[in-house]
mmCIF file of C-alpha atoms and ligand atoms in Angstrom:
data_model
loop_
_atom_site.group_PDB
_atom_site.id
_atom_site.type_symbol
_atom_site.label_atom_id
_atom_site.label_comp_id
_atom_site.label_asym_id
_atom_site.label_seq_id
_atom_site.Cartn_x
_atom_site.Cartn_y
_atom_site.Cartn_z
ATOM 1 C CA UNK A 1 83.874 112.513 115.794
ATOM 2 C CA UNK A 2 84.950 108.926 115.825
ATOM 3 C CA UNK A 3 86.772 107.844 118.530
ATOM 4 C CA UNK A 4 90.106 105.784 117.811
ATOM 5 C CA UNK A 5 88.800 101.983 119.004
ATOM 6 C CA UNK A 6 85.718 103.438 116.364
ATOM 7 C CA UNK A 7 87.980 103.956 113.885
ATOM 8 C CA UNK A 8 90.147 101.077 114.292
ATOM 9 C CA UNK A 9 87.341 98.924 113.988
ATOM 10 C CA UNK A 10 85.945 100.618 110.756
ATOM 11 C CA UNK A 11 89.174 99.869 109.467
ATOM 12 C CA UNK A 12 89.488 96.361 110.546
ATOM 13 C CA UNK A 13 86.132 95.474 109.093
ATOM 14 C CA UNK A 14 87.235 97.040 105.786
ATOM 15 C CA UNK A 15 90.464 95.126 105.645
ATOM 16 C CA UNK A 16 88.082 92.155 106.400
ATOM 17 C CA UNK A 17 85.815 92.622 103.427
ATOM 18 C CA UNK A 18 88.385 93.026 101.307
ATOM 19 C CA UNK A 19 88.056 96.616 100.916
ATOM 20 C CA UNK A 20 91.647 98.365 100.147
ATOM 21 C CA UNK A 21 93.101 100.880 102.119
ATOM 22 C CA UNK A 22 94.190 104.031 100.414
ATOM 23 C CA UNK A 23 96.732 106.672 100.936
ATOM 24 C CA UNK A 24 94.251 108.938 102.317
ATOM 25 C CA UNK A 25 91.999 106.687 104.373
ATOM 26 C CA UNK A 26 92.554 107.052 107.805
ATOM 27 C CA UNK A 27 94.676 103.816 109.596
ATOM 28 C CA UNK A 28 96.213 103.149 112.595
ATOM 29 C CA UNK A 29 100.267 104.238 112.956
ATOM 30 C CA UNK A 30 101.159 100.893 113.956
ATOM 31 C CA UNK A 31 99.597 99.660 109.871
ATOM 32 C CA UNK A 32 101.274 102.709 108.697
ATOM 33 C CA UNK A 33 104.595 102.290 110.077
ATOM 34 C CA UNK A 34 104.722 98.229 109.797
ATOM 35 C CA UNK A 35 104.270 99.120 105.818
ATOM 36 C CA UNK A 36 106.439 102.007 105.842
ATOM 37 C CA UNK A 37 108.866 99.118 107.426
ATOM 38 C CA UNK A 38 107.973 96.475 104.760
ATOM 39 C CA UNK A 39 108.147 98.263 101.822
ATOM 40 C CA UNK A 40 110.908 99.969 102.200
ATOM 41 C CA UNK A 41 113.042 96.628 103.042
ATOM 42 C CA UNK A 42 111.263 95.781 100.027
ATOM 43 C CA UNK A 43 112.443 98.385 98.097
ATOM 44 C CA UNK A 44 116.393 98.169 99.092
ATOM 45 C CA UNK A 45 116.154 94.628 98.494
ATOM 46 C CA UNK A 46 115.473 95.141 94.622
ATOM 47 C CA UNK A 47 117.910 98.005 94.775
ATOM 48 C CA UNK A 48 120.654 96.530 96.623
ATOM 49 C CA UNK A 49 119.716 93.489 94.541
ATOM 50 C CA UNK A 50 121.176 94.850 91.252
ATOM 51 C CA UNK A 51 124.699 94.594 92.584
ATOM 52 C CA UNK A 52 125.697 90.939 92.770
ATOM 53 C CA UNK A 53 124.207 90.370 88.917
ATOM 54 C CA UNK A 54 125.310 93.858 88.005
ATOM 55 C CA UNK A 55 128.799 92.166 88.381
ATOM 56 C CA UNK A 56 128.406 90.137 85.447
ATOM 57 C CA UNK A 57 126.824 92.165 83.088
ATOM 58 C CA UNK A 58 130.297 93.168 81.417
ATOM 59 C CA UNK A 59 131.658 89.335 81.652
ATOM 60 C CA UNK A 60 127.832 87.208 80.351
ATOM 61 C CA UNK A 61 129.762 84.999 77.764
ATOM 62 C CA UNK A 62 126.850 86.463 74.923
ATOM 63 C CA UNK A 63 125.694 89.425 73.592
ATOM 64 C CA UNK A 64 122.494 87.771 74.142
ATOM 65 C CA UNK A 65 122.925 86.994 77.483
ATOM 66 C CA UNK A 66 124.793 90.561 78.229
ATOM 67 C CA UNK A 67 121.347 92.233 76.359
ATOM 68 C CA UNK A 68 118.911 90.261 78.868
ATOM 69 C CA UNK A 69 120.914 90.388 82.013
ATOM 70 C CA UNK A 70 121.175 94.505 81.625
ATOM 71 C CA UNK A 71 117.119 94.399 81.002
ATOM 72 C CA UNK A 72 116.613 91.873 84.426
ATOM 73 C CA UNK A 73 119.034 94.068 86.744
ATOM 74 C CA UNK A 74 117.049 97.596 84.940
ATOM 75 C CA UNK A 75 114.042 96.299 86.113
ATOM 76 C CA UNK A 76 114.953 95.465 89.344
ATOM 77 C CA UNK A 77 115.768 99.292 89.490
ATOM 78 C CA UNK A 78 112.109 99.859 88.326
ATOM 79 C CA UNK A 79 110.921 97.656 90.876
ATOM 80 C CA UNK A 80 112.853 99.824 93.302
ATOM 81 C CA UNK A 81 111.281 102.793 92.630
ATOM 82 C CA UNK A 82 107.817 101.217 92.437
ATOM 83 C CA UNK A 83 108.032 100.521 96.395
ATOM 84 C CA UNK A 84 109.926 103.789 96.662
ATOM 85 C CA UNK A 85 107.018 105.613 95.544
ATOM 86 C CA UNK A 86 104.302 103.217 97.332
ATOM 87 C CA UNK A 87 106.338 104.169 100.922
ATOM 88 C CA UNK A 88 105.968 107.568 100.315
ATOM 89 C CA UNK A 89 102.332 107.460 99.558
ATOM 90 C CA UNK A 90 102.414 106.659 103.814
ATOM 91 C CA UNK A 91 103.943 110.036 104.238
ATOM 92 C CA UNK A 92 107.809 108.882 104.229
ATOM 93 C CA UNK A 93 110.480 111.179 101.994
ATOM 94 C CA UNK A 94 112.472 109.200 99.843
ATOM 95 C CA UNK A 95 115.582 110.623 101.385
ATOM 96 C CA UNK A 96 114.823 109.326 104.570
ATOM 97 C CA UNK A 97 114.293 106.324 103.358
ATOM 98 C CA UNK A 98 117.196 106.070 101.420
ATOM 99 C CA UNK A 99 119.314 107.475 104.414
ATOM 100 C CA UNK A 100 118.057 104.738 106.614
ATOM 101 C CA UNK A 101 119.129 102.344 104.509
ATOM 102 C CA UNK A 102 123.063 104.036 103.958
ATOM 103 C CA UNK A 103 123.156 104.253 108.099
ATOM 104 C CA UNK A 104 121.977 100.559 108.361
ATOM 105 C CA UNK A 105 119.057 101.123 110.262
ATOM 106 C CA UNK A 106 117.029 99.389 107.468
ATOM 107 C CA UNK A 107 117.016 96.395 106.356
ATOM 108 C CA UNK A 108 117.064 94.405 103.089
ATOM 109 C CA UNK A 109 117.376 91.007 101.988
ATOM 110 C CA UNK A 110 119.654 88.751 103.724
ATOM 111 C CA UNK A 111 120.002 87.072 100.180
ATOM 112 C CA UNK A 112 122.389 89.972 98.250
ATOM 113 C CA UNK A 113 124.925 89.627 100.760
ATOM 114 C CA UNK A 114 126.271 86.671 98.939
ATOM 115 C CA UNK A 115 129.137 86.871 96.179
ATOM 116 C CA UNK A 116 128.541 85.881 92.340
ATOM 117 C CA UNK A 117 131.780 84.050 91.692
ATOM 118 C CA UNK A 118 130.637 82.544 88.851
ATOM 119 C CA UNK A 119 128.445 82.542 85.402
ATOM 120 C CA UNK A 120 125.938 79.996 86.833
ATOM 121 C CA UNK A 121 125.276 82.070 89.798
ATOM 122 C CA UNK A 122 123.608 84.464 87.758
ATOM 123 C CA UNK A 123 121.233 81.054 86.420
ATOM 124 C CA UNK A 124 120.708 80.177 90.410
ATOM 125 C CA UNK A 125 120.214 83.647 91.361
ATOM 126 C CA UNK A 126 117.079 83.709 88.448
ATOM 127 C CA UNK A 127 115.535 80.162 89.325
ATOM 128 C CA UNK A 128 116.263 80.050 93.101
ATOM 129 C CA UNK A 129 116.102 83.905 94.508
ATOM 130 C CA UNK A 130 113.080 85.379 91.765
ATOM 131 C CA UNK A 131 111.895 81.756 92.449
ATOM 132 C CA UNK A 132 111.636 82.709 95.906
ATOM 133 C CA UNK A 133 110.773 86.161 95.646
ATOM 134 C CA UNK A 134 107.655 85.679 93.584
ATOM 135 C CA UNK A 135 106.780 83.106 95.785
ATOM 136 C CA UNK A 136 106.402 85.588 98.709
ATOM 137 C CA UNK A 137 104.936 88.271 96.048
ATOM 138 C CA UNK A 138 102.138 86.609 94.808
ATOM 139 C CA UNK A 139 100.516 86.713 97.858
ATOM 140 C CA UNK A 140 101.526 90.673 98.219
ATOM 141 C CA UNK A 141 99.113 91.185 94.745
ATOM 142 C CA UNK A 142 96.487 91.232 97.561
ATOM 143 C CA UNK A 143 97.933 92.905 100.179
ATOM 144 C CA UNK A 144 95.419 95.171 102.007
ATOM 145 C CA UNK A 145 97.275 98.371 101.235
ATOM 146 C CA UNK A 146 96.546 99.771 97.474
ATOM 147 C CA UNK A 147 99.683 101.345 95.978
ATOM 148 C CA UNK A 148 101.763 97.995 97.387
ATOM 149 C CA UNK A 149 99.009 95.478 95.846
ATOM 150 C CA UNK A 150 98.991 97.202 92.652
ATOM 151 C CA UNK A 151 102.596 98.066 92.621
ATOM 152 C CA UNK A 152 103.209 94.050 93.022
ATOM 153 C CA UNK A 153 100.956 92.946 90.490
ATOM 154 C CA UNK A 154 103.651 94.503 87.951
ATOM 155 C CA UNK A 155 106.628 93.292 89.661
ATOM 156 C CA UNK A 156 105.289 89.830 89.546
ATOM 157 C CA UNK A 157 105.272 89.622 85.928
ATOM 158 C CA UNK A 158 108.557 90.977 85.160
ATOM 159 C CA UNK A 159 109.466 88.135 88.193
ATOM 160 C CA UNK A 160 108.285 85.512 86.201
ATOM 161 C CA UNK A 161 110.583 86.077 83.430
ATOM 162 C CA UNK A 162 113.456 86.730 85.461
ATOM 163 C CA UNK A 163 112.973 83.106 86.826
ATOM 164 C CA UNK A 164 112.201 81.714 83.377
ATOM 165 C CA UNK A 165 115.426 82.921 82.316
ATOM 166 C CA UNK A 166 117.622 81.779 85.649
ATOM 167 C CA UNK A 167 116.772 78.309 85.150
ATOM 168 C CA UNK A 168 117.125 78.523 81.637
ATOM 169 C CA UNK A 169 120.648 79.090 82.010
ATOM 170 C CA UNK A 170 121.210 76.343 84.636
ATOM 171 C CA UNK A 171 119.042 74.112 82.023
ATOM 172 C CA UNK A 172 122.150 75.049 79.241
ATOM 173 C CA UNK A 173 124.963 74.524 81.838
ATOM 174 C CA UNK A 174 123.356 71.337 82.888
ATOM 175 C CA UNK A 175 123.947 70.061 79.280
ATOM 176 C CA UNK A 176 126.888 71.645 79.177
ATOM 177 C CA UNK A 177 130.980 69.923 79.683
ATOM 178 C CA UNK A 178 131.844 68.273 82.625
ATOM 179 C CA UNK A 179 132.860 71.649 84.057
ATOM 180 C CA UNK A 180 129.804 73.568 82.625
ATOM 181 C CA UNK A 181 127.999 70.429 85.106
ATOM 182 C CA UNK A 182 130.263 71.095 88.059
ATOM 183 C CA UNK A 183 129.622 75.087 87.943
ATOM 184 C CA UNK A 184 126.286 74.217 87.799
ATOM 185 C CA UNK A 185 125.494 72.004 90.662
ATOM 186 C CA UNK A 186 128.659 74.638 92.645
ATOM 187 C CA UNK A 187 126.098 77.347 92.740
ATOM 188 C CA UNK A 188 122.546 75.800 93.414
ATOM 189 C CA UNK A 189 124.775 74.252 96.783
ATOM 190 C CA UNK A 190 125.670 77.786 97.634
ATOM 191 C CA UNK A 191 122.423 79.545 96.575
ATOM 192 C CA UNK A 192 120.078 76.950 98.155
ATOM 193 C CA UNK A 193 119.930 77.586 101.618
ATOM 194 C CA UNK A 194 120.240 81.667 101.609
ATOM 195 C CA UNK A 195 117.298 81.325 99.181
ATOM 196 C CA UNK A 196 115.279 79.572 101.682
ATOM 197 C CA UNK A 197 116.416 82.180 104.343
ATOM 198 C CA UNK A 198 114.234 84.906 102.116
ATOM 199 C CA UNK A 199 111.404 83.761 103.890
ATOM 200 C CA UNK A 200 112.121 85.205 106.907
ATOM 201 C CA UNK A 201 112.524 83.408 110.572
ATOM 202 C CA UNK A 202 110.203 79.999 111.383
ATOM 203 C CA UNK A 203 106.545 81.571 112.108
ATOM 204 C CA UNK A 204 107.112 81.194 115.852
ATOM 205 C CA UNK A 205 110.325 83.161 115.708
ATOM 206 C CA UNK A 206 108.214 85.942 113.625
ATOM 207 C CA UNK A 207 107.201 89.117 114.998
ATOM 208 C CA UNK A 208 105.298 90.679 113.124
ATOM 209 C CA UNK A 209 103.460 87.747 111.535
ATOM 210 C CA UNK A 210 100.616 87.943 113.577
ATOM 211 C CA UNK A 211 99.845 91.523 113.211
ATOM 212 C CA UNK A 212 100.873 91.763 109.517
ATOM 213 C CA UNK A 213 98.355 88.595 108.544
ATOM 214 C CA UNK A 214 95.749 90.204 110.685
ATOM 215 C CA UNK A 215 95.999 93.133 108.493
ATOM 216 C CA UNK A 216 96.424 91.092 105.410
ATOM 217 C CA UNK A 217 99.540 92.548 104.892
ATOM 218 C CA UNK A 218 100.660 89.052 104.460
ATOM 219 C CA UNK A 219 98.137 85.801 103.827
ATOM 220 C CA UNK A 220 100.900 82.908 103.856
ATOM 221 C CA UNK A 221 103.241 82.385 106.873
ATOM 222 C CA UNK A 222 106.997 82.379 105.876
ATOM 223 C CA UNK A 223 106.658 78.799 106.942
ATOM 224 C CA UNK A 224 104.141 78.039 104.670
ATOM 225 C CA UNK A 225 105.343 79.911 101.930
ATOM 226 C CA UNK A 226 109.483 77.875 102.644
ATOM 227 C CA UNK A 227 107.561 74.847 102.225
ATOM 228 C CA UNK A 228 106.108 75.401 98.800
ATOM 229 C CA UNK A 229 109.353 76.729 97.396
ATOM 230 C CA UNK A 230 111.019 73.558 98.673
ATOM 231 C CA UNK A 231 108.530 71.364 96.789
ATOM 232 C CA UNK A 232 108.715 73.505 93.506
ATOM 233 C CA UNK A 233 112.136 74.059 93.650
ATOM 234 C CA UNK A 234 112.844 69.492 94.657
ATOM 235 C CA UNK A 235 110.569 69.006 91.498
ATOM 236 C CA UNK A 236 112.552 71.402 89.153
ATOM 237 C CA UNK A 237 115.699 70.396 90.126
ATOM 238 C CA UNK A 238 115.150 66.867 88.631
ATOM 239 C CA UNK A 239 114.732 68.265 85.032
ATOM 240 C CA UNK A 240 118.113 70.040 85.674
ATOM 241 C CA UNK A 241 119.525 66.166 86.738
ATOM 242 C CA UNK A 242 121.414 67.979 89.519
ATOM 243 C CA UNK A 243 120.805 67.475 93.088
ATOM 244 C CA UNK A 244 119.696 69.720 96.342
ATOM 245 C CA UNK A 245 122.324 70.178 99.344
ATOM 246 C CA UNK A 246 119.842 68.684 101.904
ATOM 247 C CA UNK A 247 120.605 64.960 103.038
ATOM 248 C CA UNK A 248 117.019 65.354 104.907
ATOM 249 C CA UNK A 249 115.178 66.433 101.756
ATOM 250 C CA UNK A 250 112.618 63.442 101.102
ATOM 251 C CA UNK A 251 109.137 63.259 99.874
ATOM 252 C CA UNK A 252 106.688 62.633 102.485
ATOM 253 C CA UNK A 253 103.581 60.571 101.467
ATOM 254 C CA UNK A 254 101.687 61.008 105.034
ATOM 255 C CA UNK A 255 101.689 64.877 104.496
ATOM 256 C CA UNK A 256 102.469 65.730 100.442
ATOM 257 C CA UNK A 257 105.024 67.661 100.656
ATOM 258 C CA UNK A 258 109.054 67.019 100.770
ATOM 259 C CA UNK A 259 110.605 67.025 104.362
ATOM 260 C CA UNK A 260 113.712 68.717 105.047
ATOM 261 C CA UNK A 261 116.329 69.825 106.916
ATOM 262 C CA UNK A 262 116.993 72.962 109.592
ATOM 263 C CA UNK A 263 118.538 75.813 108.563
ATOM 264 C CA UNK A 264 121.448 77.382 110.098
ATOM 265 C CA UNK A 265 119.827 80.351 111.548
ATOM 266 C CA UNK A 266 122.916 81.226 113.311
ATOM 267 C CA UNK A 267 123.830 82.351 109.459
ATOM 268 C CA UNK A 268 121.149 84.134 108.965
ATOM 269 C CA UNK A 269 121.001 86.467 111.833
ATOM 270 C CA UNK A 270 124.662 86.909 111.262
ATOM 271 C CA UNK A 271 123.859 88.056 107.519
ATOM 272 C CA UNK A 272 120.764 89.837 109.107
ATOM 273 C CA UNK A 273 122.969 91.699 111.083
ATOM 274 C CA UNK A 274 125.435 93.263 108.711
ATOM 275 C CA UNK A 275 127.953 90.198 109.122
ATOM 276 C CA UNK A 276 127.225 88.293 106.153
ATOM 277 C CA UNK A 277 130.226 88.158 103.307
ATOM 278 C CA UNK A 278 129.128 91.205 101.255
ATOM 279 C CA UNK A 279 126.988 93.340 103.575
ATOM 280 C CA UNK A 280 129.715 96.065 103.873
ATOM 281 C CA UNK A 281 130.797 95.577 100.200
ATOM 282 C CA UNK A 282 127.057 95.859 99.378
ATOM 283 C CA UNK A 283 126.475 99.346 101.725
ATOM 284 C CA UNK A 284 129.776 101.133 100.274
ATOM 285 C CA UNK A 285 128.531 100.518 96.756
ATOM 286 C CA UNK A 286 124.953 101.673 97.212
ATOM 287 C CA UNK A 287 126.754 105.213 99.205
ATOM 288 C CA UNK A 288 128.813 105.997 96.278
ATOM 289 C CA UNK A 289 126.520 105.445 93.979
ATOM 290 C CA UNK A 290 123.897 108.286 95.741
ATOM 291 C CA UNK A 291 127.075 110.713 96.076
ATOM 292 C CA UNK A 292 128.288 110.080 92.730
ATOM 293 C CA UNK A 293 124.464 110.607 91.508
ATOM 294 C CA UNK A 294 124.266 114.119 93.620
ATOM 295 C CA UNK A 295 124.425 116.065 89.952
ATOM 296 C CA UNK A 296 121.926 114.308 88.249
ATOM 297 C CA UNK A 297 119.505 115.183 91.345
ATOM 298 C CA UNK A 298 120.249 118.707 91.705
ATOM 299 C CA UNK A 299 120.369 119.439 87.790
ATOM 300 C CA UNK A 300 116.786 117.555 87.808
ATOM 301 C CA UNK A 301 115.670 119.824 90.315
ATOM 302 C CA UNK A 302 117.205 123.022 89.241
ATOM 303 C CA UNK A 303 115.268 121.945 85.919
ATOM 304 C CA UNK A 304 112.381 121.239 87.331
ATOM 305 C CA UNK A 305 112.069 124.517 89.380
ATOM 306 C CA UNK A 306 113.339 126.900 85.683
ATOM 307 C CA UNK A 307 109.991 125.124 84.073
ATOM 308 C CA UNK A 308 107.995 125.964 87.209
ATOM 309 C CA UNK A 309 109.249 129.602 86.727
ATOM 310 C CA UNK A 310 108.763 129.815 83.042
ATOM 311 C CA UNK A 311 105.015 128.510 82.743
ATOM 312 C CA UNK A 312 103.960 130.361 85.653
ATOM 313 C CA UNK A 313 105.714 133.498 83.828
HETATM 314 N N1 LIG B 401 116.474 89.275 105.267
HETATM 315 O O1 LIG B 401 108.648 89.140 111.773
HETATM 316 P P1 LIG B 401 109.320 88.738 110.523
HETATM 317 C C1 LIG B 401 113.799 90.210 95.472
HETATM 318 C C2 LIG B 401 113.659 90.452 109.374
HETATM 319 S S1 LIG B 401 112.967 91.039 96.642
HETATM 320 C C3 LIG B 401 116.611 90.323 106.110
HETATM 321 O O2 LIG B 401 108.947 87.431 109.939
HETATM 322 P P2 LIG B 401 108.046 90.155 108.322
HETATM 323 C C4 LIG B 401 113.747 90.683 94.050
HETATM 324 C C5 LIG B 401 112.361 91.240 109.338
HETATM 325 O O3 LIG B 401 112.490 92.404 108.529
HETATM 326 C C6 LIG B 401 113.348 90.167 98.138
HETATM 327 N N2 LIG B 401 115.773 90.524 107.160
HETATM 328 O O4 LIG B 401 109.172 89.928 109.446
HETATM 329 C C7 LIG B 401 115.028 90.436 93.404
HETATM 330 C C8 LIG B 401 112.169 91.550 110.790
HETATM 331 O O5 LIG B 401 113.047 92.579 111.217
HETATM 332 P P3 LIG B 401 112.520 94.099 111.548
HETATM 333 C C9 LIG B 401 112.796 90.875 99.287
HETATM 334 C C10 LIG B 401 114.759 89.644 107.310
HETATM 335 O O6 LIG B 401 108.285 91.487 107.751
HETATM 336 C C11 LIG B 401 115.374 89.183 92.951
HETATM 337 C C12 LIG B 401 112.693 90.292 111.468
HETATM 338 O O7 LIG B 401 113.565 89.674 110.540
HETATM 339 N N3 LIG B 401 111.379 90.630 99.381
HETATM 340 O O8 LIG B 401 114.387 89.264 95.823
HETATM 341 C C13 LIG B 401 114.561 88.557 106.443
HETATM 342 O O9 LIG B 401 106.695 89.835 108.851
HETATM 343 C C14 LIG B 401 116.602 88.940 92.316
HETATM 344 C C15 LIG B 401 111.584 89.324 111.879
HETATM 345 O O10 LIG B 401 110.923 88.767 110.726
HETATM 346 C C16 LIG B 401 110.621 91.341 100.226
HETATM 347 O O11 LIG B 401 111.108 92.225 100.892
HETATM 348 C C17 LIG B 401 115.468 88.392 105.386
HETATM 349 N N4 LIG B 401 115.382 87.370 104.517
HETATM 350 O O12 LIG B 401 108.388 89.020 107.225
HETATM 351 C C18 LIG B 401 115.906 91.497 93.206
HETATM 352 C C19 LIG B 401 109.146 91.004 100.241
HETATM 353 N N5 LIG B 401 113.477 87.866 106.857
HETATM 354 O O13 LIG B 401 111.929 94.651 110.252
HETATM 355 C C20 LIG B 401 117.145 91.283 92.575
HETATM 356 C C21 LIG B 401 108.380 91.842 101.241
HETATM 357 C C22 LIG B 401 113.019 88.502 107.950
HETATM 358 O O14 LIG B 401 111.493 93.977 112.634
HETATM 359 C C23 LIG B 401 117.480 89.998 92.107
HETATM 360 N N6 LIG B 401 108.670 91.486 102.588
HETATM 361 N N7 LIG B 401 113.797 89.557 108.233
HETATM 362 O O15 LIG B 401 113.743 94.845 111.960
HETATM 363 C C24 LIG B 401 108.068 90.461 103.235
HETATM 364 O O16 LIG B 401 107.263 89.743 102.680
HETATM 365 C C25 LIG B 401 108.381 90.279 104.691
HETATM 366 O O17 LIG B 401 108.955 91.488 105.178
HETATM 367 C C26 LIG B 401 109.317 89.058 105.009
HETATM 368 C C27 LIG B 401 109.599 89.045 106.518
HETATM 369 C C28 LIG B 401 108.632 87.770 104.619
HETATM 370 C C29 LIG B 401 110.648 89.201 104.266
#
């Protein structure tokens, strides 16, 4: 019999080699419960995420556009259950989960607590959020915990298009009428900075950071990881001709990568904390939504119990 500082360092030097940890291989409850934690933020955000873009799927000016925004918002749900499913591979019910989540225990993205007010947002929420997003998953296609890794490997794809078809959008606007321009350049100023608030607090404000990359839960530091999507995103923004909200955003020659300015983390907490514009908006929706969708659960189950009964006679 193992004892625990054994086991712990079994584990450690598996997750060091690159070995992936599996549902049923034995790992400390601090691992456990920091994924548990993770992924399940994880999953609301893609869940909670559906409802600012869901808002505009009866009002996209095309049929086109109405036909790809339904199939980007449906596979954020997809996404959502993905992660749902990963969490309870760590021994979690999806209820309790979910419950956590309608309390406000858990959290999810800061970034869905923002309105859509217009067309372009949609375009800024596709280039500068999924921008931002598969920034941060890329590096979660390795994570050291199987059924998250593999479950992100997926989600990345689908990502990519999502962001494709953002700045597409913004790319149309861009060469669009003078107001077409001004709705443009209106929502990358008010998308900008939440999207850079996805990454999470500066690394020395992070808690679990240290833990997480020791685990390889995470590889990049949500510093390092803000400072690529500020050079992708000051690159991209050029073929759009439109400009980024940052008077302190400047290439820097010494270092090779663009400088710029402090974000107001008095915001963010704020939004962290349920006091952003939407987050009660954003709650009340995703509550009605699970008691409206009561039926469809119990008739599954009810189903799924008279099939039980009738093959096993
Ligand atoms: N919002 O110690 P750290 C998407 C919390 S998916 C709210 O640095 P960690 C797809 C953090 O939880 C977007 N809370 O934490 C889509 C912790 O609090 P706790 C979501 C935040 O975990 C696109 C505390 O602050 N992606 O967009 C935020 O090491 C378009 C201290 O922070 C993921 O969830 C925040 N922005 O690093 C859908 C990716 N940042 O838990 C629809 C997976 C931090 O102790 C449309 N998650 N906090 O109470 C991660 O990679 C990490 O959890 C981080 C945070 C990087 C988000």
């Amino acid at each position: 019999m193992l004892t625990v500082q054994e086991a712990e360092k079994i584990f450690q030097q598996k997750i060091d080699h690159e070995v992936k940890i599996e549902p049923k291989d034995w790992m400390p409850d601090a691992y456990r419960k920091t994924l548990v934690r993770q992924i399940s933020q994880h999953a609301h955000s893609e869940i909670v995420g559906m409802l600012p873009e869901g808002n505009w799927i009866t009002r996209a000016p095309t049929l086109k556009r109405k036909a790809i925004l339904l199939a980007k918002v449906q596979d954020e749900a997809g996404h959502g259950l993905y992660l749902y499913c990963a969490a309870e591979t760590l021994g979690t019910a999806r209820e309790e989960t979910i419950n956590d989540l309608h309390s406000g225990k858990a959290k999810y993205s800061s970034i869905f607590n923002y309105p859509t007010l217009t067309w372009a947002d949609i375009g800024a929420i596709g280039w500068l959020v999924d921008g931002a997003a598969i920034l941060n998953q890329v590096m979660l296609c390795r994570a050291s915990y199987g059924p998250y890794a593999r479950a992100m490997v997926r989600i990345c794809k689908e990502e990519s298009f999502h962001q494709r078809q953002g700045f597409e959008i913004l790319l149309i606007l861009s060469n669009g009428t003078k107001e077409q321009k001004e709705m443009c350049q209106d929502a990358i100023n008010r998308w900008y900075w939440p999207s850079l608030m996805m990454f999470g607090p500066h690394d020395s404000e992070s808690t679990h950071s240290g833990q997480s990359t020791q685990w390889k839960i995470k590889r990049l530091s949500n510093d390092d990881l803000r400072q690529k999507f500020v050079d992708m995103i000051a690159e991209q923004v050029q073929v759009l001709g439109m400009t980024i909200p940052d008077k302190d955003l400047r290439w820097n020659e010494e270092r090779k990568h663009f400088d710029f300015g402090e974000i107001n983390w008095e915001e963010f907490w704020n939004v962290v904390n349920g006091n952003g514009p939407c987050n009660k908006e954003r709650l009340e929706a995703r509550k009605k939504a699970w008691e409206e969708g009561a039926w469809v659960r119990e008739a599954a189950t009810e189903y799924a119990e008279k099939r039980e009964r009738r093959i096993r006679g």
